[in-house]
Tab-separated table of C-alpha atoms in Angstrom:
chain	number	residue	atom	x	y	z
A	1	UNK	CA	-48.755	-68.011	7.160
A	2	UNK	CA	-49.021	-64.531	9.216
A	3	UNK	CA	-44.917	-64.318	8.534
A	4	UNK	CA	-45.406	-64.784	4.632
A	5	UNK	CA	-48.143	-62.217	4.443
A	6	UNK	CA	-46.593	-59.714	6.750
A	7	UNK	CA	-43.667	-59.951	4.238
A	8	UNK	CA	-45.658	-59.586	1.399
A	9	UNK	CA	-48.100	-56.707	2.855
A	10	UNK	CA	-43.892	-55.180	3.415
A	11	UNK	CA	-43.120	-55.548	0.084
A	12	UNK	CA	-46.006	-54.623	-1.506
A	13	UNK	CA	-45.990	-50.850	0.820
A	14	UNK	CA	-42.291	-50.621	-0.447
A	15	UNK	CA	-42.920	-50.894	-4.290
A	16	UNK	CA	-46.841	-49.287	-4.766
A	17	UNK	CA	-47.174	-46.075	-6.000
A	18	UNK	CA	-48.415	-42.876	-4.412
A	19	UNK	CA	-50.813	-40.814	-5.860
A	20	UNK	CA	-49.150	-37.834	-7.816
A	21	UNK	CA	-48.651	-34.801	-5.017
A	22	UNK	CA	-50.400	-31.816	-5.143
A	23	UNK	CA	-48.695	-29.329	-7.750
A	24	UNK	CA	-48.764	-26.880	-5.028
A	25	UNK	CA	-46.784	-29.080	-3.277
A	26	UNK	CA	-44.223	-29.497	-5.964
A	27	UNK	CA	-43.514	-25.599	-6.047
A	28	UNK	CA	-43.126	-25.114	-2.330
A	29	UNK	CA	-40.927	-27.640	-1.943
A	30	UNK	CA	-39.037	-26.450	-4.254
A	31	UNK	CA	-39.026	-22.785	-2.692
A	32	UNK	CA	-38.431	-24.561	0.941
A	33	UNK	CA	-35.069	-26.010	-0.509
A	34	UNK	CA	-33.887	-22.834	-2.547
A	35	UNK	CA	-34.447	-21.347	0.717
A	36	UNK	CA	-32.163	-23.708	2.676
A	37	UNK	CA	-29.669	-23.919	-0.046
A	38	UNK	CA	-29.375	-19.673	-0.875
A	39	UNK	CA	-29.245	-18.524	2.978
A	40	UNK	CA	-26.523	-18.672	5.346
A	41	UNK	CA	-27.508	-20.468	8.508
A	42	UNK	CA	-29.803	-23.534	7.378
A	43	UNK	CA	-27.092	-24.168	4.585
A	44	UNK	CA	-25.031	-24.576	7.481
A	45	UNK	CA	-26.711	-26.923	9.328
A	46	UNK	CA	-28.001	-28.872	5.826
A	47	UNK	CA	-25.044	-29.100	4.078
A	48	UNK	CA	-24.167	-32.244	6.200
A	49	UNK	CA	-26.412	-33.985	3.899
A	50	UNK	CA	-24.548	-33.248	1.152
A	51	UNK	CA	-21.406	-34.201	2.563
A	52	UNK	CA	-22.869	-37.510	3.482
A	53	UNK	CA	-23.345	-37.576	-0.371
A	54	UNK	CA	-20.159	-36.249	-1.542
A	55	UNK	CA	-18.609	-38.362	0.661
A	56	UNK	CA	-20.460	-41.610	-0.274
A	57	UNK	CA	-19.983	-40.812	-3.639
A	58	UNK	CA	-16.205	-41.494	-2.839
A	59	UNK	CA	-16.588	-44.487	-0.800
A	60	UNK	CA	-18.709	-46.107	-3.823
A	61	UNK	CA	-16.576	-45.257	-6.537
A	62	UNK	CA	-13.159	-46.440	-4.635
A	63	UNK	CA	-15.409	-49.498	-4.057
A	64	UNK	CA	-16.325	-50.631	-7.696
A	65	UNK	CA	-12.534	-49.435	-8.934
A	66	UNK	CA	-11.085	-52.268	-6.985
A	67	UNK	CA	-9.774	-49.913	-4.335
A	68	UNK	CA	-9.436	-50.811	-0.363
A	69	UNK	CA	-11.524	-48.449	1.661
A	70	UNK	CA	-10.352	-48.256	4.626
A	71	UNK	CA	-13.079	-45.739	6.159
A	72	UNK	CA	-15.092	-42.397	6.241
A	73	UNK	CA	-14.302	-39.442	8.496
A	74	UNK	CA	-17.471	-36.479	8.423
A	75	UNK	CA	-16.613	-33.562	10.653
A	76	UNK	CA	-18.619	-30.872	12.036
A	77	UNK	CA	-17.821	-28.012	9.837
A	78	UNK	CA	-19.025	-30.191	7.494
A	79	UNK	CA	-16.230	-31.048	5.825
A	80	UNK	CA	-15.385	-34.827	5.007
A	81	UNK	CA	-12.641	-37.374	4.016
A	82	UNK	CA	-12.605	-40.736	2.570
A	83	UNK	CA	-9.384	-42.596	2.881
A	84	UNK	CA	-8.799	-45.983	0.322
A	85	UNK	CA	-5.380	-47.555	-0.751
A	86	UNK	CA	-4.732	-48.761	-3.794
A	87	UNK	CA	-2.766	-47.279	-7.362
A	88	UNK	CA	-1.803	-43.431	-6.492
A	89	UNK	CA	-3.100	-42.689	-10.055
A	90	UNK	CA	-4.615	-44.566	-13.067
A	91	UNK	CA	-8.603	-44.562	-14.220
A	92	UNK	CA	-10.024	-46.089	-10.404
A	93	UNK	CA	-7.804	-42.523	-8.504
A	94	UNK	CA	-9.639	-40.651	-10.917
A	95	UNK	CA	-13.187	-41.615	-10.937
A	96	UNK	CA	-13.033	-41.753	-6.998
A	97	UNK	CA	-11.655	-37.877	-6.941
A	98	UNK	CA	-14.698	-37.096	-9.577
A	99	UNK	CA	-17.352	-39.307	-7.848
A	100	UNK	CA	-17.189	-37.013	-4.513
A	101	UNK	CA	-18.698	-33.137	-5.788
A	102	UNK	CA	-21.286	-35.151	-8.487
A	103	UNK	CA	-22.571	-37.559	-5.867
A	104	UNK	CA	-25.131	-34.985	-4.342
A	105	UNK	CA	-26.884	-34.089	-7.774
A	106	UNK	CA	-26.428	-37.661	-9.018
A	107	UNK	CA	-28.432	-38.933	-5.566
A	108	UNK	CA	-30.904	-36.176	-6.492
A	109	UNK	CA	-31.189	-37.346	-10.083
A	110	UNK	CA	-31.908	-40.973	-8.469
A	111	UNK	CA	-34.514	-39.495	-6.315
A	112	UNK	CA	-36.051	-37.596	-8.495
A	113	UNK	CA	-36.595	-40.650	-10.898
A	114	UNK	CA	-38.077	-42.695	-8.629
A	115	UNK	CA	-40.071	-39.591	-7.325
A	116	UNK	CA	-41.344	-39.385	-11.024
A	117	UNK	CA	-43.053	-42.928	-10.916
A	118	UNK	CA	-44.109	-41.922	-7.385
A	119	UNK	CA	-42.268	-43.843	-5.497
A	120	UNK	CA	-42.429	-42.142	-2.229
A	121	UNK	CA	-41.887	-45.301	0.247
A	122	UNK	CA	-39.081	-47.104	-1.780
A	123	UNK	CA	-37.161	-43.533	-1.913
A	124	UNK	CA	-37.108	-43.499	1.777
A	125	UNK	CA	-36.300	-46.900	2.057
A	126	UNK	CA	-33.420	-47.166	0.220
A	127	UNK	CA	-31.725	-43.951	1.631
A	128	UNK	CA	-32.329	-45.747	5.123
A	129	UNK	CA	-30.134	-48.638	3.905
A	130	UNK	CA	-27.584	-46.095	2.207
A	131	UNK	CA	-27.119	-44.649	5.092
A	132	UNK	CA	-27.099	-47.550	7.096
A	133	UNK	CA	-24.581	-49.123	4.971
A	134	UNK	CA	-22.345	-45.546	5.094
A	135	UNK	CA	-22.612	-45.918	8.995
A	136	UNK	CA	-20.082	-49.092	8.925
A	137	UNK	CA	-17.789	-47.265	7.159
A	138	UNK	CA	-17.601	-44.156	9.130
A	139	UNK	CA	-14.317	-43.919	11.851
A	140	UNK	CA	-15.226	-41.118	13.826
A	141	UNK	CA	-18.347	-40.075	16.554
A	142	UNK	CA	-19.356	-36.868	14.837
A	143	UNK	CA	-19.927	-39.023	11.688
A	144	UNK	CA	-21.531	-42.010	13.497
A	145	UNK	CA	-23.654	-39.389	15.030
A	146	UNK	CA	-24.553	-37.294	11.865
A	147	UNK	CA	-25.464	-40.595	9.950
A	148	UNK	CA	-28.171	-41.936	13.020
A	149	UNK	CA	-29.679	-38.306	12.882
A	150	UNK	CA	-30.232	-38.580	9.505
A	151	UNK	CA	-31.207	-41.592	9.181
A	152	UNK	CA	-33.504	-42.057	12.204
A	153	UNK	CA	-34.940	-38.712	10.991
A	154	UNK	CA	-35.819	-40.276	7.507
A	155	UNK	CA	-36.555	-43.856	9.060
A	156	UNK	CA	-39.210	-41.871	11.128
A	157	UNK	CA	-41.135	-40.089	8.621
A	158	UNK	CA	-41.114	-43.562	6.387
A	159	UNK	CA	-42.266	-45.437	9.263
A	160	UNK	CA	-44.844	-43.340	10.973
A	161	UNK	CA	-45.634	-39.765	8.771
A	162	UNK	CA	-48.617	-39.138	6.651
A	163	UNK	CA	-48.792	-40.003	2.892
A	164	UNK	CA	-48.608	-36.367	2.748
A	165	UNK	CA	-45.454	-35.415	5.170
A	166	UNK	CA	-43.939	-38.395	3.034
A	167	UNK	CA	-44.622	-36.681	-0.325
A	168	UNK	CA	-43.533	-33.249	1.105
A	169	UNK	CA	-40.580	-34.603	2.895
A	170	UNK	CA	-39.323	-36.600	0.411
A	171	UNK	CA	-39.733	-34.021	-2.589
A	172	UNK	CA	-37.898	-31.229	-0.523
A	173	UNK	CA	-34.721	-33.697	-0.253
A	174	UNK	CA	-34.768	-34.679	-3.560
A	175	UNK	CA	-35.036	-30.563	-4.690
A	176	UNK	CA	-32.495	-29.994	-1.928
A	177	UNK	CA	-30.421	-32.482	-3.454
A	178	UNK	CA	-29.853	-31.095	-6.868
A	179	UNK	CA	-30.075	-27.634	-5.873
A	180	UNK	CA	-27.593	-27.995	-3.016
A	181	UNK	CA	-24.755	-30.421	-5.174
A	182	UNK	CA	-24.099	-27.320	-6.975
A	183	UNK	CA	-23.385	-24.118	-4.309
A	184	UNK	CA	-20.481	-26.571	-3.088
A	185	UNK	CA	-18.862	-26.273	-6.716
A	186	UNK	CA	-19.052	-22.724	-6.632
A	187	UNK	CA	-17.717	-22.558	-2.957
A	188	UNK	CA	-14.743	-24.393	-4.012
A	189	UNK	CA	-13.677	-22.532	-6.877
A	190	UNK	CA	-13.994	-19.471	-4.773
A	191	UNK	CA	-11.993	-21.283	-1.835
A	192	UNK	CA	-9.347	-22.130	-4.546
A	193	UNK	CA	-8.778	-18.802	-5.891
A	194	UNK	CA	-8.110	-17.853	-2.820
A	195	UNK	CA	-4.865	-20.278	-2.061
A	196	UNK	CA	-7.346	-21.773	0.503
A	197	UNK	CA	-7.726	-25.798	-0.971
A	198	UNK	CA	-4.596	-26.319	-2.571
A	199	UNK	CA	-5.183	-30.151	-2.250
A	200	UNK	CA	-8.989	-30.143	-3.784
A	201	UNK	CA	-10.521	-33.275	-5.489
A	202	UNK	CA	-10.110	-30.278	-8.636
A	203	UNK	CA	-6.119	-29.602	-7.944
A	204	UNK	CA	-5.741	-33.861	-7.083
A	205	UNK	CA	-7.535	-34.308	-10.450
A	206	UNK	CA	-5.227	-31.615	-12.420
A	207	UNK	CA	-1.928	-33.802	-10.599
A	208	UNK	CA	-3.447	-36.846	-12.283
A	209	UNK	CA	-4.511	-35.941	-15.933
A	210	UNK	CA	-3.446	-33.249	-18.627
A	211	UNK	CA	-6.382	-31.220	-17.423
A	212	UNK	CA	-6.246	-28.129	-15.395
A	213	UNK	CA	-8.181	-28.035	-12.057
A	214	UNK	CA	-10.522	-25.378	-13.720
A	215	UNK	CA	-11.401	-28.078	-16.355
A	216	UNK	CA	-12.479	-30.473	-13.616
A	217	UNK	CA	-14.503	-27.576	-11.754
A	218	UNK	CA	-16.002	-26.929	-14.761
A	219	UNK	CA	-17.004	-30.681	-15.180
A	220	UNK	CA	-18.701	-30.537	-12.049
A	221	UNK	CA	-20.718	-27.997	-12.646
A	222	UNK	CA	-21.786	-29.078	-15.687
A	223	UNK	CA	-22.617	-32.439	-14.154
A	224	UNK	CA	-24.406	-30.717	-11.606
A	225	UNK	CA	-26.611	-28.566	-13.656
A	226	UNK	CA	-27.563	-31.456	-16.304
A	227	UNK	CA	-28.706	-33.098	-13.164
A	228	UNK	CA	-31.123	-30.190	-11.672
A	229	UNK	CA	-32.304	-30.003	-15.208
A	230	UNK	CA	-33.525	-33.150	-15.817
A	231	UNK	CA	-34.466	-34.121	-12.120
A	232	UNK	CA	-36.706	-31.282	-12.223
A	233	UNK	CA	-38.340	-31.988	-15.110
A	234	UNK	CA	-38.956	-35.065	-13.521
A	235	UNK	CA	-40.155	-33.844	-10.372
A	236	UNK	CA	-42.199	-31.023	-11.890
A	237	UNK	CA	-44.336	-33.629	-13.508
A	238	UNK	CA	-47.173	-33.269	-11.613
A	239	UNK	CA	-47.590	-29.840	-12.180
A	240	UNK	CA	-47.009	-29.616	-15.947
A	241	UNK	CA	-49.240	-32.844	-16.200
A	242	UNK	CA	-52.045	-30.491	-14.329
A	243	UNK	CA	-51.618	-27.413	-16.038
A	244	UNK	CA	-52.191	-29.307	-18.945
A	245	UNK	CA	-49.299	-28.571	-20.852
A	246	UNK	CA	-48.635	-32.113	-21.707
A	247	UNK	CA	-52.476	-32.607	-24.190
């Protein structure tokens, strides 16, 4: 039946494997997102995409703690805010305050896994239906709007791009990922010592537990970098495997 084999032609496009990338490909992308992740202006504009993240990464941990979300909020200087009800304290408070300034690196990590088996077409897919799923939670218009960008913007490249503006798309938001979920840590901690966040996910965090806030920024960046480690070992497969360091 033309509906049954349309559906599996679908399926099978969303879970083959690409061939590995070029390891030039690897590198530059790589540069491309150091680039947009050490400089002023595209930071700016990027570092939506990590709030989407850090944000998200809220919204899912309230979600599997039992907590009521009751919606996202992303605003145009790229700040965000996730509001849920439920205990004040207790373990499901604190893993939603963690969840938020590990999401980005963690969503790299993901990426960068899937990215290692070459997975180009199911990594786009699936952050299309993240973000689609975000977009029912979000309560205000620069947020709805953010999220369509985005997503229409990756839906686009998944749908009609090259195997090779894929691949080079793809890898450059996975790298900009784990290279951009750390700046934010370091931004905060430099936000903090100046009396500037006084209610942080890092001071929240120090309200709930024993720990000082410094203990939880530290955590984060530790989190962070473990992350870019490993995802880009796993992204820089290609080019180790063709330098022939691996035998």
């Amino acid at each position: 039946m033309p509906l049954i084999d349309g559906l599996t032609s679908l399926w099978d496009r969303l879970l083959s494997a690409q061939p590995d990338p070029p390891p030039l490909l690897v590198l530059l992308t790589a540069a491309g997102a150091l680039v947009v992740v050490a400089t002023q202006v595209p930071w700016r504009i990027a570092r939506n995409v990590v709030t989407i993240a850090h944000e998200g990464g809220h919204a899912l941990a309230a979600l599997l703690t039992g907590r009521k979300l009751h919606g996202i909020r992303l605003h145009s200087d790229t700040s965000g805010l996730t509001l849920s009800a439920g205990r004040p304290s207790g373990p499901g408070m604190i893993l939603t305050l963690v969840a938020g300034y590990v999401a980005p690196s963690l969503v790299g990590l993901a990426g960068a896994g899937l990215l290692g088996g070459n997975r180009i077409t199911l990594l786009l897919w699936v952050a299309v239906a993240l973000l689609l799923a975000m977009l029912l939670l979000v309560r205000n218009v620069f947020g709805v709007l953010s999220l369509l960008v985005t997503g229409g913007v990756v839906l686009a490249v998944s749908w009609y791009a090259s195997p090779q503006v894929q691949a080079a798309f793809a890898w450059t938001g996975v790298w900009f990922l784990l290279l951009g979920g750390v700046r934010p840590v370091f931004e905060l901690q430099r936000m903090r010592s100046r009396g500037r966040m006084p209610e942080s996910d890092a001071d929240q965090l120090a309200r709930l537990t024993p720990f000082p806030p410094l203990f939880w920024v530290g955590l984060f960046v530790l989190v962070n970098l473990l992350a870019l480690v490993v995802g880009a070992a796993l992204l820089a497969g290609p080019f180790v495997t063709a330098s022939g360091l691996l035998g």
